[in-house]
Coordinates of C-alpha atoms in Angstrom, one line a residue:
X1 CA 32.1 7.6 42.6
X2 CA 33.6 5.2 45.1
X3 CA 32.0 2.8 47.5
X4 CA 34.7 1.7 49.9
X5 CA 37.7 0.8 47.8
X6 CA 35.7 0.0 44.7
X7 CA 35.0 2.5 41.9
X8 CA 31.4 2.1 41.0
X9 CA 30.8 5.0 38.5
X10 CA 33.3 6.8 36.3
X11 CA 33.4 9.3 33.4
X12 CA 29.8 10.5 33.9
X13 CA 28.8 13.9 32.4
X14 CA 25.4 15.2 31.4
X15 CA 23.4 18.4 31.2
X16 CA 19.7 18.9 31.4
X17 CA 17.4 21.8 30.7
X18 CA 14.5 22.8 32.9
X19 CA 11.6 20.3 32.7
X20 CA 10.8 16.7 33.5
X21 CA 13.4 14.1 32.7
X22 CA 13.9 10.3 33.1
X23 CA 16.9 8.1 33.0
X24 CA 16.6 4.7 31.4
X25 CA 19.0 1.8 31.5
X26 CA 19.3 -1.8 32.3
X27 CA 19.2 -3.2 35.8
X28 CA 22.6 -2.6 37.4
X29 CA 23.7 0.1 35.0
X30 CA 24.1 2.8 37.7
X31 CA 20.9 4.9 37.6
X32 CA 20.2 4.7 41.3
X33 CA 23.8 5.0 42.2
X34 CA 24.2 8.1 40.2
X35 CA 21.3 9.9 41.9
X36 CA 22.4 8.6 45.4
X37 CA 25.8 10.1 44.7
X38 CA 24.3 13.4 43.6
X39 CA 22.3 13.5 46.9
X40 CA 25.5 12.7 48.8
X41 CA 24.7 9.2 50.2
X42 CA 27.1 8.9 53.1
X43 CA 28.7 5.7 51.9
X44 CA 29.9 7.2 48.6
X45 CA 33.0 9.2 47.9
X46 CA 32.8 11.6 45.0
X47 CA 35.8 12.5 42.8
X48 CA 35.3 15.5 40.5
X49 CA 32.4 17.9 40.7
X50 CA 28.7 17.9 40.7
X51 CA 27.3 21.3 39.5
X52 CA 23.9 22.7 39.5
X53 CA 23.2 26.2 38.0
X54 CA 27.0 26.9 38.2
X55 CA 27.2 26.0 41.9
X56 CA 29.6 23.2 43.0
X57 CA 27.3 20.9 45.0
X58 CA 30.2 18.7 46.1
X59 CA 31.2 21.5 48.6
X60 CA 27.7 22.0 50.0
X61 CA 26.0 20.1 52.8
X62 CA 22.9 18.1 52.2
X63 CA 20.9 20.9 54.0
X64 CA 22.4 23.5 51.7
X65 CA 21.5 21.4 48.7
X66 CA 17.9 21.1 49.8
X67 CA 17.6 24.8 50.0
X68 CA 18.9 25.2 46.5
X69 CA 16.2 22.8 45.2

C-alpha cells in the first residue's frame, strides 16, 4: 500500500474464517491503514490483490464492495 510516494504497508497476507475477529498491535503498526486500504481509501494506492470469497476486490468499486458485504 502506497500513500503518495511512500510505501506504508508491504508483504501482508492473512485469511480469516467466518466469525468475529480482532486485530491487535502497537500504535503505529498499520492496523487502521490496513483496513482503510481494504476499504479503498482514496489516498492509498494498492499493489497486489485484496480477495474476499475468491473475488478480487481491487477491481470493484466501493459501491460494489458494499453490496458484497
